[in-house]
XYZ file of C-alpha atoms in Angstrom:
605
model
C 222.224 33.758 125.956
C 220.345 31.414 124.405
C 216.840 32.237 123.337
C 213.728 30.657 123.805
C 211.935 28.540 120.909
C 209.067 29.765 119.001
C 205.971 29.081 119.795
C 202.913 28.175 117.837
C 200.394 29.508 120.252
C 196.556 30.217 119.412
C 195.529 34.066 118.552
C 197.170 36.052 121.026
C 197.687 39.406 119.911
C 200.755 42.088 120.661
C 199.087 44.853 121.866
C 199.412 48.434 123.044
C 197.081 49.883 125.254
C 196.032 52.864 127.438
C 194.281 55.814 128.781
C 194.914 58.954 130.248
C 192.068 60.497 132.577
C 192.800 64.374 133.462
C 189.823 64.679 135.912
C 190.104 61.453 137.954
C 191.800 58.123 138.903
C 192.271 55.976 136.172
C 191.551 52.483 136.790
C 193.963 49.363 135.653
C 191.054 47.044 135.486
C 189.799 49.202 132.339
C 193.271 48.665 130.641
C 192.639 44.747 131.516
C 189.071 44.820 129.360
C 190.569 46.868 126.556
C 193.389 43.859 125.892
C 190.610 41.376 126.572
C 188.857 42.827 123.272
C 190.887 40.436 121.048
C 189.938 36.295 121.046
C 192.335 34.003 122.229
C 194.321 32.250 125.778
C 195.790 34.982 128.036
C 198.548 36.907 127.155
C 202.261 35.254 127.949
C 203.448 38.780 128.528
C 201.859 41.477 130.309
C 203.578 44.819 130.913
C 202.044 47.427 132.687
C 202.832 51.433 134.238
C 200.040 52.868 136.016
C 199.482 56.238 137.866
C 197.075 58.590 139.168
C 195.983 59.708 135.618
C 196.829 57.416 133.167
C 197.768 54.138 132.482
C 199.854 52.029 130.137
C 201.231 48.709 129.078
C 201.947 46.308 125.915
C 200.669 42.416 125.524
C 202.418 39.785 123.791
C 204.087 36.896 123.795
C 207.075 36.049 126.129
C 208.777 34.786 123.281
C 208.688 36.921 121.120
C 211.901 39.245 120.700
C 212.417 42.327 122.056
C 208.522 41.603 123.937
C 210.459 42.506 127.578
C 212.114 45.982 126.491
C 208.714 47.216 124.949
C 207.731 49.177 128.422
C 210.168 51.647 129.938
C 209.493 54.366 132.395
C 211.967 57.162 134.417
C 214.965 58.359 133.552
C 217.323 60.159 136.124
C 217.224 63.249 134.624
C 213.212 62.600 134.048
C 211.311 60.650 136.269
C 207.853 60.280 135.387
C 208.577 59.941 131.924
C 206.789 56.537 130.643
C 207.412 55.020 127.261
C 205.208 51.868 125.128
C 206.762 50.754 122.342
C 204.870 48.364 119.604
C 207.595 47.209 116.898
C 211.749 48.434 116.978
C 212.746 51.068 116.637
C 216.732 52.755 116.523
C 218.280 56.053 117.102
C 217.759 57.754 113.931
C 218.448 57.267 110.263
C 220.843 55.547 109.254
C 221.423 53.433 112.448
C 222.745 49.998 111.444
C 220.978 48.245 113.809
C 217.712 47.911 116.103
C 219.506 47.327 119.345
C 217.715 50.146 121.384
C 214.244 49.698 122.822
C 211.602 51.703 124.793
C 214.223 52.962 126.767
C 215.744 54.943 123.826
C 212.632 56.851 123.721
C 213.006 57.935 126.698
C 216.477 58.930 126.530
C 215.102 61.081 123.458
C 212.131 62.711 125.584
C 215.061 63.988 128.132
C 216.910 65.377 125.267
C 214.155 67.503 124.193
C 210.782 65.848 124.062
C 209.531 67.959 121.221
C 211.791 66.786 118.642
C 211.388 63.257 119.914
C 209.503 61.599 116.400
C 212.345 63.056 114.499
C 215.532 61.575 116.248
C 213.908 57.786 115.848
C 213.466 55.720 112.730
C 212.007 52.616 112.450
C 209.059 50.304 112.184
C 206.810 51.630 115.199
C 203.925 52.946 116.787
C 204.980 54.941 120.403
C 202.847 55.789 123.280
C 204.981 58.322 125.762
C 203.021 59.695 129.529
C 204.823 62.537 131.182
C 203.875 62.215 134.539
C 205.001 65.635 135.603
C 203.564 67.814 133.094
C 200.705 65.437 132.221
C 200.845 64.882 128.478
C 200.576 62.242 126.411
C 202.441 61.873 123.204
C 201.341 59.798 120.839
C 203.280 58.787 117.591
C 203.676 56.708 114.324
C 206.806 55.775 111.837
C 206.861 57.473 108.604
C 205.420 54.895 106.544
C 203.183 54.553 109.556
C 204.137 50.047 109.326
C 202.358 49.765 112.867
C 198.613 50.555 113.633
C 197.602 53.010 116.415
C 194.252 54.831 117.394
C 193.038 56.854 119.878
C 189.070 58.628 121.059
C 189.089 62.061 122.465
C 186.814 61.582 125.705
C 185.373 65.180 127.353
C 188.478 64.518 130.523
C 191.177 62.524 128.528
C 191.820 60.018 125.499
C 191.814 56.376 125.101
C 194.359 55.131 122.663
C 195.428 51.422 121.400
C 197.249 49.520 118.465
C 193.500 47.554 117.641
C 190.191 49.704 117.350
C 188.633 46.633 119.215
C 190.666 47.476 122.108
C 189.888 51.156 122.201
C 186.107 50.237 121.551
C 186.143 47.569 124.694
C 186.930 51.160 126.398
C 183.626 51.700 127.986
C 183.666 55.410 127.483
C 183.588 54.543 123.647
C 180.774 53.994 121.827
C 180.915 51.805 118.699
C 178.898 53.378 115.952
C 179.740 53.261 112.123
C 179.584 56.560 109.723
C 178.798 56.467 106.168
C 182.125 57.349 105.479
C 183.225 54.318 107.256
C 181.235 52.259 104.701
C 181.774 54.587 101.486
C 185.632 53.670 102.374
C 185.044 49.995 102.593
C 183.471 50.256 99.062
C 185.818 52.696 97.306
C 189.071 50.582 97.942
C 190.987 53.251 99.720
C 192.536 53.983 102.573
C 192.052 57.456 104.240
C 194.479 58.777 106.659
C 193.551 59.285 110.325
C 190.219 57.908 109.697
C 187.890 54.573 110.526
C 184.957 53.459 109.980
C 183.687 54.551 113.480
C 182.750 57.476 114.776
C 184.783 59.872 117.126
C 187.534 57.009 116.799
C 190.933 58.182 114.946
C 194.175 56.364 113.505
C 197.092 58.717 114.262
C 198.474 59.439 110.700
C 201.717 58.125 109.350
C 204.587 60.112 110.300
C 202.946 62.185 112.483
C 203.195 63.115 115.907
C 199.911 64.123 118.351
C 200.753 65.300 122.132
C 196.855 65.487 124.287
C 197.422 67.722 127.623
C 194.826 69.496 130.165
C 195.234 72.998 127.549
C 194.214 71.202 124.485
C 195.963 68.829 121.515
C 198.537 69.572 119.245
C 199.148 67.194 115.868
C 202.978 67.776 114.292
C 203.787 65.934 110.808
C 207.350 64.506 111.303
C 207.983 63.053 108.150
C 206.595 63.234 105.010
C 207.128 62.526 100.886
C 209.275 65.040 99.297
C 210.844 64.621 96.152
C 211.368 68.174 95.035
C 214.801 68.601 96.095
C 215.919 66.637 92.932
C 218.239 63.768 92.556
C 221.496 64.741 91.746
C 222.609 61.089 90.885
C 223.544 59.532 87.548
C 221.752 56.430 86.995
C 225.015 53.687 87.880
C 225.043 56.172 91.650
C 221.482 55.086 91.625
C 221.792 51.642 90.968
C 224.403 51.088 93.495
C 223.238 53.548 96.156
C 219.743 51.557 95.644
C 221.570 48.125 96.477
C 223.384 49.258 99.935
C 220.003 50.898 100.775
C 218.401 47.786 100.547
C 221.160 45.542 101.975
C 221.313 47.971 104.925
C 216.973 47.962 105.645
C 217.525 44.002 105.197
C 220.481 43.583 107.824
C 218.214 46.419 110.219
C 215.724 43.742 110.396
C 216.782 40.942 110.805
C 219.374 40.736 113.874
C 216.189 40.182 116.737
C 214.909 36.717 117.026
C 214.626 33.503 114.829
C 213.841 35.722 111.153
C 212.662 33.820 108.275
C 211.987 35.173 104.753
C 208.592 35.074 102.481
C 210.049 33.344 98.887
C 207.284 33.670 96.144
C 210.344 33.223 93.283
C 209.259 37.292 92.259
C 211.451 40.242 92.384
C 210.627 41.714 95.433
C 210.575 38.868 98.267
C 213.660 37.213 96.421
C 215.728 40.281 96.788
C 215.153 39.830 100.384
C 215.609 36.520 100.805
C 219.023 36.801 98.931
C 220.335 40.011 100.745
C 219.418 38.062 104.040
C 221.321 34.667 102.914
C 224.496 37.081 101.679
C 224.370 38.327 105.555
C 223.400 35.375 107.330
C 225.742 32.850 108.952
C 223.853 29.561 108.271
C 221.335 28.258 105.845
C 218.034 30.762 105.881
C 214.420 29.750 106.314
C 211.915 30.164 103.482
C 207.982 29.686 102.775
C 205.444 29.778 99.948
C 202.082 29.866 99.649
C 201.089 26.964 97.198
C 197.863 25.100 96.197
C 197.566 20.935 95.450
C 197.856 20.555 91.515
C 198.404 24.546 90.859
C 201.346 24.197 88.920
C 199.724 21.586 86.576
C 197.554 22.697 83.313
C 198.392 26.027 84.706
C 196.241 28.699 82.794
C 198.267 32.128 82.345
C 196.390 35.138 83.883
C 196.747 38.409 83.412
C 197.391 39.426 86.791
C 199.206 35.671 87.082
C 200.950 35.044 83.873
C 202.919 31.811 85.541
C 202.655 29.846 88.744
C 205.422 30.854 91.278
C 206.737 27.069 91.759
C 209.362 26.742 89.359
C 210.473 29.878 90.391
C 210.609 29.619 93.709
C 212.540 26.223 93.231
C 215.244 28.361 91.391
C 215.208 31.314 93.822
C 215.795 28.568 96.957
C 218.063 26.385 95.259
C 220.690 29.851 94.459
C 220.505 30.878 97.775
C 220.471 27.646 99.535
C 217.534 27.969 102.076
C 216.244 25.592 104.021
C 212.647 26.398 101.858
C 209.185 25.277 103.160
C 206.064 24.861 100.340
C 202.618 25.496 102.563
C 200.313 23.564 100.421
C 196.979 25.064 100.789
C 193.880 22.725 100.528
C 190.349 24.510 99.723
C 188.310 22.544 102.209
C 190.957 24.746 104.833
C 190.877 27.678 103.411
C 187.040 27.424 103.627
C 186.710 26.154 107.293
C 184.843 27.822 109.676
C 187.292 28.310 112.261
C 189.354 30.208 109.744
C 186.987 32.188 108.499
C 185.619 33.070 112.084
C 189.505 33.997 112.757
C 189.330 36.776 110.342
C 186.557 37.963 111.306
C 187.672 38.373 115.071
C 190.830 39.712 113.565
C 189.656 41.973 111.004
C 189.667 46.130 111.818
C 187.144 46.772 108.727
C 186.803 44.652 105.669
C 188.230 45.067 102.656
C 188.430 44.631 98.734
C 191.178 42.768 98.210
C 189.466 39.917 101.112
C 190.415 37.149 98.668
C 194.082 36.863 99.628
C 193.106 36.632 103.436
C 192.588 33.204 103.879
C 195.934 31.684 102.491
C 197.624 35.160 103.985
C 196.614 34.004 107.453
C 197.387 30.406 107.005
C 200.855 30.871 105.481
C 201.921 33.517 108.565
C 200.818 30.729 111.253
C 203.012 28.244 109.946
C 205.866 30.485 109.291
C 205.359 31.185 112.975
C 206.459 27.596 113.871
C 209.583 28.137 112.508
C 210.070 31.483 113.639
C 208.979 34.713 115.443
C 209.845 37.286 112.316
C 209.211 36.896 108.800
C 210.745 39.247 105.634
C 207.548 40.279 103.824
C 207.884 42.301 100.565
C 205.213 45.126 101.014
C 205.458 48.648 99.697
C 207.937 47.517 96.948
C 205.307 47.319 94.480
C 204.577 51.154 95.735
C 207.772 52.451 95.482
C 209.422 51.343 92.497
C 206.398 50.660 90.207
C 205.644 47.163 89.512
C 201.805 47.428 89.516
C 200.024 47.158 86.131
C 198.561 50.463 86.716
C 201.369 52.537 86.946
C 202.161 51.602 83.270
C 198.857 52.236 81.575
C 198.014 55.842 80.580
C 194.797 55.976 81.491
C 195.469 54.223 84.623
C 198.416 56.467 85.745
C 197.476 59.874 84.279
C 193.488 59.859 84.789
C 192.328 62.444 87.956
C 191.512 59.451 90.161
C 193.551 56.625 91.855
C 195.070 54.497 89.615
C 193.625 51.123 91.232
C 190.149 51.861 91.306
C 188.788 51.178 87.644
C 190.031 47.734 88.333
C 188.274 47.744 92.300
C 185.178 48.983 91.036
C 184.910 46.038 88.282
C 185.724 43.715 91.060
C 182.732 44.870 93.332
C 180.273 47.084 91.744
C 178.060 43.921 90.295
C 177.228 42.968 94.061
C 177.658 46.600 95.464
C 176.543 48.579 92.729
C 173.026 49.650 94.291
C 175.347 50.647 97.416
C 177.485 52.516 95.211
C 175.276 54.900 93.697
C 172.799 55.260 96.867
C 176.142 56.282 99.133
C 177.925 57.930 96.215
C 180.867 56.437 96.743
C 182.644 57.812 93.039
C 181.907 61.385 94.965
C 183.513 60.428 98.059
C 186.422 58.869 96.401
C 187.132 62.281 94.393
C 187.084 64.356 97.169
C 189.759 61.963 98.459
C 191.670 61.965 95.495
C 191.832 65.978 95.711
C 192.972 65.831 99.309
C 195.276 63.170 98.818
C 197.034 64.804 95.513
C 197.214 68.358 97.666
C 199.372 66.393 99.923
C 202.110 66.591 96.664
C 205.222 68.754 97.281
C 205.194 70.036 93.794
C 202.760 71.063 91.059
C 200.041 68.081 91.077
C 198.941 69.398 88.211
C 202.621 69.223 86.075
C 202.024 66.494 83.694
C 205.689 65.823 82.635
C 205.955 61.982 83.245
C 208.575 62.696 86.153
C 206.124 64.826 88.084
C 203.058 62.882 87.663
C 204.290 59.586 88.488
C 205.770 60.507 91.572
C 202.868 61.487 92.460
C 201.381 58.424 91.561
C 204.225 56.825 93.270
C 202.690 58.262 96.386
C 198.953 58.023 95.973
C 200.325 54.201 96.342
C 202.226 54.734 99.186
C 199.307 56.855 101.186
C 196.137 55.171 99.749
C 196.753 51.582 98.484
C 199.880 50.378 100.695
C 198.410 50.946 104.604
C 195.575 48.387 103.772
C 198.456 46.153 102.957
C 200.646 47.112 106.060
C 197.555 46.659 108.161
C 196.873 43.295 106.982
C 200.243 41.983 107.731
C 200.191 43.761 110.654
C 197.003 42.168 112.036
C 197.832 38.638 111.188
C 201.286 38.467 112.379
C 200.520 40.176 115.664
C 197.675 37.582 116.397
C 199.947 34.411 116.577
C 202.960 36.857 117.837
C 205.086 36.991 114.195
C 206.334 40.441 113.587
C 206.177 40.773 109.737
C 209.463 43.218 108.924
C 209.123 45.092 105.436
C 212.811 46.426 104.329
C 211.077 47.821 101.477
C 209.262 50.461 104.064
C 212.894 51.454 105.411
C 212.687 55.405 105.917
C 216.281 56.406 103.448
C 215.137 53.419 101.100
C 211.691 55.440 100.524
C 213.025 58.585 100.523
C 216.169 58.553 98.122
C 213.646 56.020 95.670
C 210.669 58.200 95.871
C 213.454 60.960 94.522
C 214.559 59.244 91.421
C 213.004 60.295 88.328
C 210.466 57.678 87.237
C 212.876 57.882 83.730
C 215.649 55.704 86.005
C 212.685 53.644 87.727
C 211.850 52.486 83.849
C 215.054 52.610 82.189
C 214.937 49.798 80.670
C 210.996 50.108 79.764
C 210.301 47.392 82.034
C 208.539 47.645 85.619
C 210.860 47.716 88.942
C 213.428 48.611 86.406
C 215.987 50.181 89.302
C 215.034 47.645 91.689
C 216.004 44.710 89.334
C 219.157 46.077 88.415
C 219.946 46.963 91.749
C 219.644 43.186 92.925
C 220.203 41.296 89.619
C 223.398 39.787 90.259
C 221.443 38.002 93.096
C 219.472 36.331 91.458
C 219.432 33.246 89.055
C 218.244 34.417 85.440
C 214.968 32.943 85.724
C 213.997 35.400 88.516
C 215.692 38.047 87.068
C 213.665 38.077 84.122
C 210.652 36.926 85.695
C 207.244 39.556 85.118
C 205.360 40.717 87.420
C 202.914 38.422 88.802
C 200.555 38.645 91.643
C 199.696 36.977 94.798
C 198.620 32.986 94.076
C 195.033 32.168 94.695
C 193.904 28.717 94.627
C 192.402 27.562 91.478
C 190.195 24.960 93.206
C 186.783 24.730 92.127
C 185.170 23.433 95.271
C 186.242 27.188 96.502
C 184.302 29.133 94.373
C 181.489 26.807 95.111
C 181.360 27.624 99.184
C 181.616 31.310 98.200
C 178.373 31.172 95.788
C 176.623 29.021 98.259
C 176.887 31.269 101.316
C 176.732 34.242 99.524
C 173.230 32.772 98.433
C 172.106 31.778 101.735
C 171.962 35.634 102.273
C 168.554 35.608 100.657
C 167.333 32.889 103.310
C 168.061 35.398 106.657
C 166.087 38.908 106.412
C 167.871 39.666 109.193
C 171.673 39.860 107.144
C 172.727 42.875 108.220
C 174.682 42.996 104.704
C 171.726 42.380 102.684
C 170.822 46.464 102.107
C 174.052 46.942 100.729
C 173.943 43.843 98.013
C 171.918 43.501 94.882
C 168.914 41.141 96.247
C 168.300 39.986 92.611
C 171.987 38.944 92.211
C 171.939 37.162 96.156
C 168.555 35.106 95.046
C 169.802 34.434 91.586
C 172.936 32.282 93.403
C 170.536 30.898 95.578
C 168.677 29.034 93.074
C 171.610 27.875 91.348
C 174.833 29.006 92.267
C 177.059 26.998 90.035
C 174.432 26.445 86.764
C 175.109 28.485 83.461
C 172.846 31.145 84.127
C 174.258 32.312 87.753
C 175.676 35.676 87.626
C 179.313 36.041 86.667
C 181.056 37.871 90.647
C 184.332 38.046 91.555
C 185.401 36.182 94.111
C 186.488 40.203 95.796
C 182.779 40.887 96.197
C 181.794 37.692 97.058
C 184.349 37.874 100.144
C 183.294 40.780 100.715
C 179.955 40.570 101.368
C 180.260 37.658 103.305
C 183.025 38.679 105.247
C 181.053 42.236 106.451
C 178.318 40.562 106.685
C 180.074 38.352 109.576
C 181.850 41.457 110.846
C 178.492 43.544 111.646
C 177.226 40.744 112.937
C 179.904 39.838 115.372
C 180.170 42.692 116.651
C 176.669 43.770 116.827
C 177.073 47.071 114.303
C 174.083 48.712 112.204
C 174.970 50.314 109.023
C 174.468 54.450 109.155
C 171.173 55.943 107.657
């Protein structure tokens, strides 16, 4: 049958929403406001169950695939048994395909409810009523790829897939915690928490059932590496490559799929495992900026422009590629910027790669209604700087943060010491490492790192998965990560970090897992990081606005910046003498500055 184009619609957002009243009638109206929390035309697709104490239902786009099986509810065996589904998900490991929908929940729940979160795998969050026995069950995947909260209420809980929705709840009120600020600062993520109060994330892999005689939370999944890894390094290698090939070919048989192509390791794997499988030509994009390529000045973090690669990578596989040139003045606009504000859950660090993020995803979405994206490889088989620096990798901390704090603490660094956020971020560090199935404190390199392997994977990659999350769901594109595939994770996360570096290079199995898929060039390409437009006039809006600060006493950022810094940029924010910031804090600041302020917050204290 054939299926209907895609769409390039404004923000609409795929949504799942609900509450659950024990005490009285809920009302479907409420369920209405909490969906009307996120900017943009009504939804194409509204799906909704409702009963005497609790209702439920997804929004999205009528396009979009698998939109119409994302609502299911009775089962012969079961009636009363209701079932929202955000994302895909398939019978259990191993499944080759995500051909089942909210209705194989619910076959699950009649098989034995309690061991539902272990028979599915999958990229999903999963809202489940029992209308009978009254219970709500609410769950996550293991590498937790889609978002879901919830508030406890005195008589029920109010759950959703954006905290806007469950704060447009009006039994929820919208109040920010310290925490919620040391968190923004400190450049991690913490499980199960936000930035507001009484509001909660339901944790990766875990499982949380709310009834009349209390709550229960069950973990379902979790990193475990101590079993050992009984393969030789070739077993790896190959048992690596159908891994991969099999998370590719999971996601990409629902709707028009396209692939992300920045000519590195990661997205060109995917692109080339999904052009081996496909039938016709494959669609690609890139991010790219006017003149980037030329006079090109090596960085660090950047040591070449992705162009020339990505000319190679689409040339070998023979996609049907798409350069998204970037211009400053665009990725400056107003209307842009007010879009990530609107879409934003809390800001964040790493803000700079959210304006060409956003852009790139909305015209991928013209082309298509899913997109290949290559996060968590970087996690999982090391290609980060930090993983490969001593004192980066074996220090008590999280191996990111040396490098966060440099980016922020000029701007921030008043905040940092008045809010103590290097306390706050040790006391996360010690919860996060007791999470370890092993000896944390073993400091043989194949021990440690795969531990640092999964401070990655729990602290640094849900910002990441959130982001992608956010953006795609607001023009309805469903960004698919292979490299977050349950069995991928687990049998990589096994290997000793000896066979992850075998070769003393980063992403060491992941290269020779998918090197004879790629043209030399890519092969032996380094590791380079997301491209960020070298245009001056860029820099120049940031340092302007963030300057303007020190014209409006009323910023509600402006206790949390260093005023001498903010006043110094107004008087001259491009001269010799104007302070040296990153463009991280800059974005920053402005872009919680325009967060509070949009939605009417006070900072704590």
């Amino acid at each position: 049958m054939a299926r209907a184009a895609p769409t390039a619609e404004g923000p609409t957002m795929t949504e799942l929403v609900g509450y659950v009243c024990f005490t009285a009638v809920v009302e479907r109206a409420v369920a209405l406001r909490m969906l009307a929390a996120r900017p943009g035309p009504r939804p194409s697709d509204d799906r909704f169950w409702a009963g005497p104490h609790a209702v439920i239902g997804v929004r999205g786009h009528a396009a979009e695939p698998d939109s119409s099986r994302a609502l299911a509810s009775g089962r012969p065996a079961r009636a009363g048994l209701v079932a929202a589904l955000l994302g895909r998900c398939s019978a259990g490991p191993g499944t080759a395909s995500f051909d089942d929908d909210a209705g194989l929940v619910l076959d699950a729940c009649v098989r034995g409810a309690d061991d539902l979160p272990g028979s599915l795998d999958g990229d999903y969050a999963l809202a489940v009523w029992d209308d009978h026995r009254e219970h709500l069950t609410l769950v996550r995947d293991a590498l937790g790829t889609r978002p879901l909260y919830y508030y406890r209420t005195p008589d029920g809980v109010v759950f959703a897939s954006s905290l806007d929705a469950v704060l447009n709840h009006p039994a929820v009120p919208a109040r920010l915690t310290t925490d919620g600020v040391r968190q923004m600062l400190a450049g991690i993520a913490v499980p199960g928490d936000t930035p507001y109060a009484g509001v909660r994330e339901v944790r990766a892999g875990h499982a949380l059932r709310f009834s009349r005689d209390g709550d229960q939370e069950r973990r379902h999944w979790r990193l475990d590496g101590s079993a050992g890894h009984p393969d030789d390094l070739a077993t790896t290698v190959g048992q690596t490559r159908e891994l991969l090939a099999q998370a590719v070919r999971r996601r990409t048989n629902g709707g028009t799929v396209a692939s992300l192509l920045s000519g590195g390791l990661d997205s060109s794997t995917l692109a080339a495992l999904y052009a081996q499988q496909a039938r016709a030509a494959i669609a690609t994009f890139a991010v790219d900026y006017p003149g980037y390529e030329t006079g090109y000045q090596p960085h660090i973090a950047r040591p070449a422009p992705d162009s020339p690669y990505v000319r190679d990578m689409a040339a070998h596989i023979g996609s049907r590629h798409t350069d998204v040139i970037l211009e400053a003045a665009a990725l400056t606009a107003t209307d842009l910027w007010d879009t990530l504000v609107d879409l934003l859950e809390a800001p964040t660090i790493l803000a700079d790669v959210e304006p060409s993020m956003y852009s790139l995803y909305r015209r991928v979405r013209q082309a298509a209604d899913a997109v290949l994206g290559g996060e968590g490889a970087d996690e999982l088989f090391g290609g980060f700087p930090w993983f490969h620096h001593p004192q980066w990798a074996l220090a008590e901390d999280f191996p990111w943060t040396p490098t966060t704090d440099m980016v922020v603490q000029p701007l921030f660094g008043r905040a940092f010491t008045e809010l103590d956020v290097p306390g706050f971020r040790a006391e996360q560090y010690r919860t996060a490492a007791d999470e370890f199935v092993g000896d944390r404190r073993d400091t043989r390199p194949d021990t440690r790192m795969r531990l640092v392997v999964q401070l990655f994977l729990t602290r640094f990659l849900p910002e990441q998965l959130e982001r992608a999350h956010r953006f795609g769901a607001a023009i309805g594109l469903d960004i698919r990560t292979p490299f977050c595939d349950r069995a991928l994770v687990e049998y990589v996360f096994a290997a000793p970090w000896s066979m992850q570096t075998f070769d003393g290079r980063e992403k060491s199995l992941l290269r020779a897992a998918a090197g004879d898929l790629l043209p030399g060039s890519v092969r032996e390409r380094r590791k380079s990081g997301y491209p960020l437009t070298r245009d001056a006039g860029y820099d120049r809006a940031l340092r302007t606005a963030v300057g303007k600060l020190h014209t409006d006493p009323d910023a509600p950022v402006r206790p949390l910046v260093d005023e001498d810094l903010v006043q110094a940029l107004h008087a001259d924010p491009m001269g010799p003498d104007a302070p040296r910031l990153s463009r991280n804090e800059m974005e920053l600041a402005l872009r919680l500055n325009a967060w509070l302020t949009k939605r009417n917050l006070r900072l704590p204290g």
